[in-house]
PDB file of C-alpha atoms in Angstrom:
ATOM      1  CA  MET A  47     -72.546-186.683 -99.067  1.00 72.00           C
ATOM      2  CA  SER A  48     -73.790-187.344 -95.739  1.00 82.00           C
ATOM      3  CA  SER A  49     -74.921-183.966 -93.321  1.00 87.00           C
ATOM      4  CA  ALA A  50     -72.596-184.856 -90.802  1.00 88.00           C
ATOM      5  CA  SER A  51     -69.747-185.199 -92.828  1.00 89.00           C
ATOM      6  CA  LEU A  52     -70.626-181.673 -94.623  1.00 93.00           C
ATOM      7  CA  GLU A  53     -71.213-180.360 -90.638  1.00 94.00           C
ATOM      8  CA  ARG A  54     -67.721-182.061 -89.762  1.00 94.00           C
ATOM      9  CA  LEU A  55     -65.762-180.273 -92.755  1.00 95.00           C
ATOM     10  CA  GLU A  56     -67.572-176.900 -91.925  1.00 95.00           C
ATOM     11  CA  ARG A  57     -66.115-176.856 -88.418  1.00 95.00           C
ATOM     12  CA  LYS A  58     -62.492-177.828 -89.818  1.00 94.00           C
ATOM     13  CA  LEU A  59     -62.991-174.865 -92.170  1.00 95.00           C
ATOM     14  CA  GLY A  60     -64.504-172.630 -89.764  1.00 95.00           C
ATOM     15  CA  TYR A  61     -67.086-171.702 -91.941  1.00 96.00           C
ATOM     16  CA  THR A  62     -70.564-172.690 -92.305  1.00 96.00           C
ATOM     17  CA  PHE A  63     -72.279-172.368 -95.487  1.00 96.00           C
ATOM     18  CA  THR A  64     -76.431-170.967 -96.431  1.00 96.00           C
ATOM     19  CA  ASP A  65     -76.403-172.749 -99.439  1.00 96.00           C
ATOM     20  CA  ARG A  66     -74.380-176.071 -98.985  1.00 95.00           C
ATOM     21  CA  ALA A  67     -74.728-177.111-102.705  1.00 96.00           C
ATOM     22  CA  LEU A  68     -72.459-174.391-103.476  1.00 97.00           C
ATOM     23  CA  MET A  69     -69.967-176.791-100.967  1.00 97.00           C
ATOM     24  CA  VAL A  70     -70.367-179.622-102.472  1.00 96.00           C
ATOM     25  CA  LEU A  71     -70.040-178.052-106.146  1.00 97.00           C
ATOM     26  CA  ALA A  72     -66.904-177.074-104.984  1.00 97.00           C
ATOM     27  CA  LEU A  73     -65.499-180.521-103.912  1.00 96.00           C
ATOM     28  CA  THR A  74     -66.757-182.286-107.086  1.00 95.00           C
ATOM     29  CA  HIS A  75     -64.200-182.804-109.403  1.00 93.00           C
ATOM     30  CA  ARG A  76     -64.555-183.031-113.148  1.00 91.00           C
ATOM     31  CA  SER A  77     -63.783-186.679-113.130  1.00 91.00           C
ATOM     32  CA  PHE A  78     -66.912-187.168-111.268  1.00 91.00           C
ATOM     33  CA  ALA A  79     -69.561-185.225-113.057  1.00 85.00           C
ATOM     34  CA  GLY A  80     -70.348-182.853-116.141  1.00 89.00           C
ATOM     35  CA  ARG A  81     -71.048-180.271-113.270  1.00 91.00           C
ATOM     36  CA  ASN A  82     -67.935-179.681-111.482  1.00 95.00           C
ATOM     37  CA  ASN A  83     -66.380-176.891-109.656  1.00 96.00           C
ATOM     38  CA  GLU A  84     -63.786-175.830-112.305  1.00 96.00           C
ATOM     39  CA  ARG A  85     -65.737-172.637-112.498  1.00 97.00           C
ATOM     40  CA  LEU A  86     -65.692-172.280-108.603  1.00 98.00           C
ATOM     41  CA  GLU A  87     -62.186-172.683-109.195  1.00 97.00           C
ATOM     42  CA  PHE A  88     -61.983-169.628-111.425  1.00 97.00           C
ATOM     43  CA  LEU A  89     -63.747-167.595-109.050  1.00 98.00           C
ATOM     44  CA  GLY A  90     -61.638-168.633-106.170  1.00 97.00           C
ATOM     45  CA  ASP A  91     -58.365-168.210-107.558  1.00 96.00           C
ATOM     46  CA  ALA A  92     -59.363-164.738-108.611  1.00 97.00           C
ATOM     47  CA  ILE A  93     -60.529-163.716-105.144  1.00 98.00           C
ATOM     48  CA  LEU A  94     -57.674-165.175-103.622  1.00 97.00           C
ATOM     49  CA  ASN A  95     -55.038-163.409-105.581  1.00 95.00           C
ATOM     50  CA  PHE A  96     -57.112-160.324-105.198  1.00 98.00           C
ATOM     51  CA  VAL A  97     -57.390-160.895-101.246  1.00 97.00           C
ATOM     52  CA  VAL A  98     -53.772-161.489-100.754  1.00 97.00           C
ATOM     53  CA  GLY A  99     -52.600-158.671-102.728  1.00 96.00           C
ATOM     54  CA  GLU A 100     -54.477-156.220-101.033  1.00 97.00           C
ATOM     55  CA  ALA A 101     -53.616-157.916 -97.615  1.00 96.00           C
ATOM     56  CA  LEU A 102     -50.102-157.559 -98.683  1.00 95.00           C
ATOM     57  CA  PHE A 103     -50.189-153.923-100.042  1.00 95.00           C
ATOM     58  CA  GLN A 104     -51.066-153.104 -96.361  1.00 94.00           C
ATOM     59  CA  ARG A 105     -48.846-155.106 -94.336  1.00 91.00           C
ATOM     60  CA  PHE A 106     -45.762-153.788 -96.504  1.00 90.00           C
ATOM     61  CA  PRO A 107     -46.163-150.321 -96.963  1.00 89.00           C
ATOM     62  CA  GLN A 108     -42.389-149.698 -98.224  1.00 84.00           C
ATOM     63  CA  ALA A 109     -42.804-152.903-100.855  1.00 85.00           C
ATOM     64  CA  ARG A 110     -41.792-152.462-104.451  1.00 84.00           C
ATOM     65  CA  GLU A 111     -44.176-154.292-106.679  1.00 85.00           C
ATOM     66  CA  GLY A 112     -41.853-157.061-107.571  1.00 79.00           C
ATOM     67  CA  GLN A 113     -41.282-157.648-103.743  1.00 82.00           C
ATOM     68  CA  LEU A 114     -44.978-157.734-103.476  1.00 88.00           C
ATOM     69  CA  SER A 115     -45.595-160.072-106.612  1.00 86.00           C
ATOM     70  CA  ARG A 116     -42.983-162.580-105.417  1.00 82.00           C
ATOM     71  CA  LEU A 117     -44.456-162.818-101.878  1.00 87.00           C
ATOM     72  CA  ARG A 118     -47.835-163.265-103.040  1.00 90.00           C
ATOM     73  CA  ALA A 119     -47.072-166.230-105.577  1.00 88.00           C
ATOM     74  CA  ARG A 120     -45.393-167.624-102.340  1.00 82.00           C
ATOM     75  CA  LEU A 121     -48.740-167.280-100.784  1.00 89.00           C
ATOM     76  CA  VAL A 122     -50.856-168.728-103.110  1.00 92.00           C
ATOM     77  CA  LYS A 123     -49.321-170.993-105.324  1.00 89.00           C
ATOM     78  CA  GLY A 124     -50.464-174.836-105.200  1.00 89.00           C
ATOM     79  CA  GLU A 125     -48.212-176.000-102.577  1.00 85.00           C
ATOM     80  CA  THR A 126     -49.262-173.567 -99.980  1.00 88.00           C
ATOM     81  CA  LEU A 127     -53.211-174.187-100.762  1.00 92.00           C
ATOM     82  CA  ALA A 128     -52.346-178.146-100.951  1.00 90.00           C
ATOM     83  CA  VAL A 129     -50.959-177.506 -97.044  1.00 89.00           C
ATOM     84  CA  LEU A 130     -53.899-175.373 -96.174  1.00 91.00           C
ATOM     85  CA  ALA A 131     -56.259-177.958 -97.807  1.00 92.00           C
ATOM     86  CA  ARG A 132     -54.466-181.067 -95.879  1.00 91.00           C
ATOM     87  CA  GLY A 133     -55.245-179.342 -92.446  1.00 90.00           C
ATOM     88  CA  PHE A 134     -58.903-179.757 -93.443  1.00 92.00           C
ATOM     89  CA  GLU A 135     -58.373-183.074 -94.272  1.00 91.00           C
ATOM     90  CA  LEU A 136     -60.219-182.292 -97.833  1.00 92.00           C
ATOM     91  CA  GLY A 137     -59.007-185.540 -99.378  1.00 90.00           C
ATOM     92  CA  ASP A 138     -61.321-187.164 -97.251  1.00 91.00           C
ATOM     93  CA  PHE A 139     -64.687-184.770 -98.444  1.00 93.00           C
ATOM     94  CA  LEU A 140     -63.465-185.016-102.294  1.00 93.00           C
ATOM     95  CA  ARG A 141     -66.203-186.209-105.014  1.00 92.00           C
ATOM     96  CA  LEU A 142     -63.858-187.867-107.695  1.00 90.00           C
ATOM     97  CA  GLY A 143     -64.440-190.179-110.110  1.00 89.00           C
ATOM     98  CA  SER A 144     -63.518-194.094-110.021  1.00 87.00           C
ATOM     99  CA  GLY A 145     -60.422-193.682-111.732  1.00 86.00           C
ATOM    100  CA  GLU A 146     -58.898-190.424-109.834  1.00 83.00           C
ATOM    101  CA  LEU A 147     -59.910-192.430-106.619  1.00 80.00           C
ATOM    102  CA  LYS A 148     -57.722-195.357-107.770  1.00 81.00           C
ATOM    103  CA  SER A 149     -54.922-193.214-108.686  1.00 83.00           C
ATOM    104  CA  GLY A 150     -54.986-191.626-105.470  1.00 82.00           C
ATOM    105  CA  GLY A 151     -56.087-188.162-106.583  1.00 77.00           C
ATOM    106  CA  PHE A 152     -57.853-187.521-103.210  1.00 78.00           C
ATOM    107  CA  ARG A 153     -53.800-186.839-102.413  1.00 81.00           C
ATOM    108  CA  ARG A 154     -52.334-185.272-105.078  1.00 86.00           C
ATOM    109  CA  GLU A 155     -51.357-181.411-104.741  1.00 89.00           C
ATOM    110  CA  SER A 156     -52.857-179.932-107.812  1.00 91.00           C
ATOM    111  CA  ILE A 157     -56.334-181.426-107.153  1.00 93.00           C
ATOM    112  CA  LEU A 158     -56.364-180.494-103.491  1.00 94.00           C
ATOM    113  CA  ALA A 159     -55.254-177.112-104.218  1.00 94.00           C
ATOM    114  CA  ASP A 160     -57.976-176.948-106.827  1.00 95.00           C
ATOM    115  CA  ALA A 161     -60.542-177.710-104.495  1.00 96.00           C
ATOM    116  CA  THR A 162     -59.478-175.197-101.633  1.00 97.00           C
ATOM    117  CA  GLU A 163     -59.673-172.784-104.716  1.00 97.00           C
ATOM    118  CA  ALA A 164     -63.179-173.634-105.405  1.00 98.00           C
ATOM    119  CA  LEU A 165     -64.116-173.403-101.648  1.00 98.00           C
ATOM    120  CA  ILE A 166     -62.730-169.571-101.903  1.00 98.00           C
ATOM    121  CA  GLY A 167     -65.210-169.159-104.636  1.00 98.00           C
ATOM    122  CA  ALA A 168     -68.181-170.901-103.313  1.00 98.00           C
ATOM    123  CA  ILE A 169     -67.959-168.788 -99.711  1.00 98.00           C
ATOM    124  CA  TYR A 170     -67.659-165.763-101.897  1.00 98.00           C
ATOM    125  CA  LEU A 171     -71.174-166.534-103.684  1.00 98.00           C
ATOM    126  CA  ASP A 172     -72.644-168.252-100.667  1.00 97.00           C
ATOM    127  CA  ARG A 173     -71.839-164.761 -98.168  1.00 96.00           C
ATOM    128  CA  GLY A 174     -69.883-162.123-100.277  1.00 97.00           C
ATOM    129  CA  MET A 175     -66.582-160.835-100.465  1.00 97.00           C
ATOM    130  CA  ASP A 176     -66.106-159.868 -96.786  1.00 97.00           C
ATOM    131  CA  SER A 177     -66.626-163.410 -96.102  1.00 97.00           C
ATOM    132  CA  ALA A 178     -64.597-164.935 -98.125  1.00 97.00           C
ATOM    133  CA  ARG A 179     -61.673-162.200 -97.319  1.00 97.00           C
ATOM    134  CA  GLU A 180     -61.974-163.570 -93.736  1.00 97.00           C
ATOM    135  CA  ARG A 181     -61.532-166.607 -94.338  1.00 96.00           C
ATOM    136  CA  VAL A 182     -58.266-166.403 -96.850  1.00 97.00           C
ATOM    137  CA  LEU A 183     -56.576-164.136 -94.034  1.00 95.00           C
ATOM    138  CA  ALA A 184     -57.216-166.502 -91.259  1.00 94.00           C
ATOM    139  CA  TRP A 185     -56.558-169.658 -93.278  1.00 93.00           C
ATOM    140  CA  LEU A 186     -53.341-168.038 -94.159  1.00 92.00           C
ATOM    141  CA  GLU A 187     -52.369-166.114 -90.944  1.00 89.00           C
ATOM    142  CA  PRO A 188     -49.701-168.462 -90.454  1.00 83.00           C
ATOM    143  CA  HIS A 189     -47.926-168.353 -93.694  1.00 84.00           C
ATOM    144  CA  PHE A 190     -48.419-164.395 -93.475  1.00 85.00           C
ATOM    145  CA  GLN A 191     -46.655-164.373 -90.367  1.00 78.00           C
ATOM    146  CA  GLY A 192     -43.184-166.267 -91.963  1.00 69.00           C
ATOM    147  CA  LEU A 193     -43.426-163.115 -94.357  1.00 76.00           C
ATOM    148  CA  THR A 194     -40.027-160.928 -94.956  1.00 73.00           C
ATOM    149  CA  LEU A 195     -39.337-158.828 -97.773  1.00 73.00           C
ATOM    150  CA  VAL A 196     -35.893-160.629 -97.991  1.00 63.00           C
ATOM    151  CA  ASP A 197     -35.468-163.292-100.461  1.00 56.00           C
ATOM    152  CA  THR A 198     -35.491-166.425 -98.252  1.00 47.00           C
ATOM    153  CA  ASN A 199     -34.469-168.864-101.480  1.00 56.00           C
ATOM    154  CA  LYS A 200     -31.122-166.991-100.730  1.00 69.00           C
ATOM    155  CA  ASP A 201     -28.619-167.743 -98.085  1.00 79.00           C
ATOM    156  CA  PRO A 202     -28.580-166.104 -94.796  1.00 86.00           C
ATOM    157  CA  LYS A 203     -25.369-163.991 -95.612  1.00 90.00           C
ATOM    158  CA  THR A 204     -26.675-162.876 -99.195  1.00 86.00           C
ATOM    159  CA  ARG A 205     -30.298-161.714 -97.234  1.00 83.00           C
ATOM    160  CA  LEU A 206     -28.334-160.323 -94.436  1.00 89.00           C
ATOM    161  CA  GLN A 207     -26.370-157.779 -96.708  1.00 89.00           C
ATOM    162  CA  GLU A 208     -28.934-157.132 -99.158  1.00 83.00           C
ATOM    163  CA  PHE A 209     -30.619-156.188 -96.112  1.00 86.00           C
ATOM    164  CA  LEU A 210     -28.550-153.531 -94.780  1.00 90.00           C
ATOM    165  CA  GLN A 211     -27.510-152.298 -98.753  1.00 88.00           C
ATOM    166  CA  SER A 212     -31.310-151.369 -99.240  1.00 82.00           C
ATOM    167  CA  ARG A 213     -31.139-148.996 -96.101  1.00 85.00           C
ATOM    168  CA  SER A 214     -27.553-147.775 -97.061  1.00 87.00           C
ATOM    169  CA  CYS A 215     -25.725-149.596 -93.965  1.00 88.00           C
ATOM    170  CA  GLU A 216     -22.232-150.775 -93.694  1.00 91.00           C
ATOM    171  CA  LEU A 217     -21.667-154.394 -94.718  1.00 92.00           C
ATOM    172  CA  PRO A 218     -21.233-156.808 -91.547  1.00 95.00           C
ATOM    173  CA  ARG A 219     -18.080-158.155 -90.388  1.00 95.00           C
ATOM    174  CA  TYR A 220     -17.430-161.461 -89.757  1.00 96.00           C
ATOM    175  CA  GLU A 221     -14.514-162.809 -87.211  1.00 96.00           C
ATOM    176  CA  VAL A 222     -13.212-166.519 -86.025  1.00 96.00           C
ATOM    177  CA  VAL A 223     -12.805-166.172 -82.434  1.00 95.00           C
ATOM    178  CA  ASP A 224     -12.156-169.754 -81.817  1.00 94.00           C
ATOM    179  CA  ILE A 225     -11.620-173.045 -83.790  1.00 93.00           C
ATOM    180  CA  GLN A 226     -12.212-176.172 -81.272  1.00 90.00           C
ATOM    181  CA  GLY A 227     -11.518-179.762 -81.953  1.00 83.00           C
ATOM    182  CA  GLU A 228      -9.095-182.149 -83.961  1.00 78.00           C
ATOM    183  CA  PRO A 229      -8.016-180.947 -87.547  1.00 73.00           C
ATOM    184  CA  HIS A 230     -10.320-183.839 -89.027  1.00 68.00           C
ATOM    185  CA  CYS A 231     -13.532-182.465 -86.862  1.00 73.00           C
ATOM    186  CA  ARG A 232     -13.349-178.751 -86.018  1.00 81.00           C
ATOM    187  CA  THR A 233     -15.696-176.621 -84.953  1.00 87.00           C
ATOM    188  CA  PHE A 234     -15.652-172.926 -85.887  1.00 92.00           C
ATOM    189  CA  HIS A 235     -16.894-170.091 -83.983  1.00 95.00           C
ATOM    190  CA  VAL A 236     -17.885-166.747 -85.222  1.00 96.00           C
ATOM    191  CA  GLU A 237     -19.292-163.652 -84.734  1.00 97.00           C
ATOM    192  CA  CYS A 238     -21.147-161.109 -87.107  1.00 96.00           C
ATOM    193  CA  GLU A 239     -20.934-157.872 -85.876  1.00 96.00           C
ATOM    194  CA  ILE A 240     -23.119-155.034 -87.463  1.00 94.00           C
ATOM    195  CA  ALA A 241     -23.814-151.142 -86.879  1.00 92.00           C
ATOM    196  CA  LEU A 242     -27.702-151.791 -86.145  1.00 91.00           C
ATOM    197  CA  LEU A 243     -27.049-154.052 -83.370  1.00 93.00           C
ATOM    198  CA  THR A 244     -25.496-153.504 -80.054  1.00 92.00           C
ATOM    199  CA  GLU A 245     -24.146-157.076 -79.612  1.00 94.00           C
ATOM    200  CA  LYS A 246     -22.618-159.144 -81.951  1.00 95.00           C
ATOM    201  CA  THR A 247     -24.495-162.158 -83.252  1.00 96.00           C
ATOM    202  CA  ARG A 248     -22.959-165.640 -83.008  1.00 95.00           C
ATOM    203  CA  GLY A 249     -22.584-168.983 -85.011  1.00 92.00           C
ATOM    204  CA  GLN A 250     -21.136-171.764 -85.087  1.00 91.00           C
ATOM    205  CA  GLY A 251     -20.190-174.796 -87.189  1.00 86.00           C
ATOM    206  CA  ALA A 252     -17.725-177.827 -88.964  1.00 80.00           C
ATOM    207  CA  SER A 253     -16.422-174.742 -91.654  1.00 84.00           C
ATOM    208  CA  ARG A 254     -15.754-171.076 -91.408  1.00 90.00           C
ATOM    209  CA  ARG A 255     -18.363-170.605 -93.959  1.00 88.00           C
ATOM    210  CA  ILE A 256     -21.160-172.588 -92.458  1.00 88.00           C
ATOM    211  CA  ALA A 257     -20.660-170.498 -88.953  1.00 90.00           C
ATOM    212  CA  GLU A 258     -21.119-167.439 -90.475  1.00 93.00           C
ATOM    213  CA  GLN A 259     -24.123-168.148 -92.379  1.00 90.00           C
ATOM    214  CA  VAL A 260     -25.291-168.857 -88.620  1.00 92.00           C
ATOM    215  CA  ALA A 261     -24.460-166.006 -87.460  1.00 94.00           C
ATOM    216  CA  ALA A 262     -25.802-164.001 -90.402  1.00 92.00           C
ATOM    217  CA  ALA A 263     -29.217-165.706 -89.792  1.00 89.00           C
ATOM    218  CA  ALA A 264     -28.972-165.368 -86.074  1.00 92.00           C
ATOM    219  CA  ALA A 265     -28.005-161.304 -86.885  1.00 93.00           C
ATOM    220  CA  LEU A 266     -31.974-161.290 -89.156  1.00 90.00           C
ATOM    221  CA  VAL A 267     -33.597-162.242 -86.629  1.00 89.00           C
ATOM    222  CA  ALA A 268     -32.127-159.497 -84.130  1.00 91.00           C
ATOM    223  CA  LEU A 269     -33.291-157.101 -86.515  1.00 89.00           C
ATOM    224  CA  GLY A 270     -36.579-158.316 -86.649  1.00 84.00           C
ATOM    225  CA  VAL A 271     -36.223-159.353 -90.361  1.00 78.00           C
ATOM    226  CA  GLU A 272     -36.976-162.745 -89.964  1.00 71.00           C
ATOM    227  CA  ASN A 273     -38.672-164.781 -86.957  1.00 62.00           C
ATOM    228  CA  GLY A 274     -35.782-167.805 -86.741  1.00 58.00           C
ATOM    229  CA  ASN A 275     -38.805-170.387 -88.436  1.00 51.00           C
ATOM    230  CA  ASP A 276     -38.366-169.661 -91.882  1.00 47.00           C
TER     231      ASP A 276
END
């Protein structure tokens, strides 16, 4: 791999290696050579879990262990790491055997995620824990920004209800304030009222249920629980 290619990847990573041999090893898949990135991947995985766990512990002082575990799992899962790798265009730099190259291994989520972990391990060996922590947190910062202690796999009404219950607040009240359109093509307008907000939030949709979900999502944003981009 040329020096120019390595420099290009370093710029994408935001990190310059003291020992580029570690970087090259982190990019070497087992299909390419016997000496490959699997050990670095093991090390990087451990560092990633620790750094993310530490950051979540500090950012969410009221969170329970189960909530912290759920958030960490979201941040360290292969899908998230593969997103990072694609942002670095990591597939262009991987050292793969001919079989993996032909089968599109440079696009495979698991290979990209493993190489990302290996790079974390390589950075740790290159310059220590502080450098590894700084890069991990910088890479994941956009993902940290969207985190909430409310389970975003649930619908907005459920998330809002659970948020209010966790604070011993009254449950939200939904009211249909308008219905527009013909019977076969109606638009429902709903308001959501909760004690923690001075103003009601609104939602509209093709059914009352959809309109209530939209109003609940708006309430979560107004409460500062979610940022509207989840």
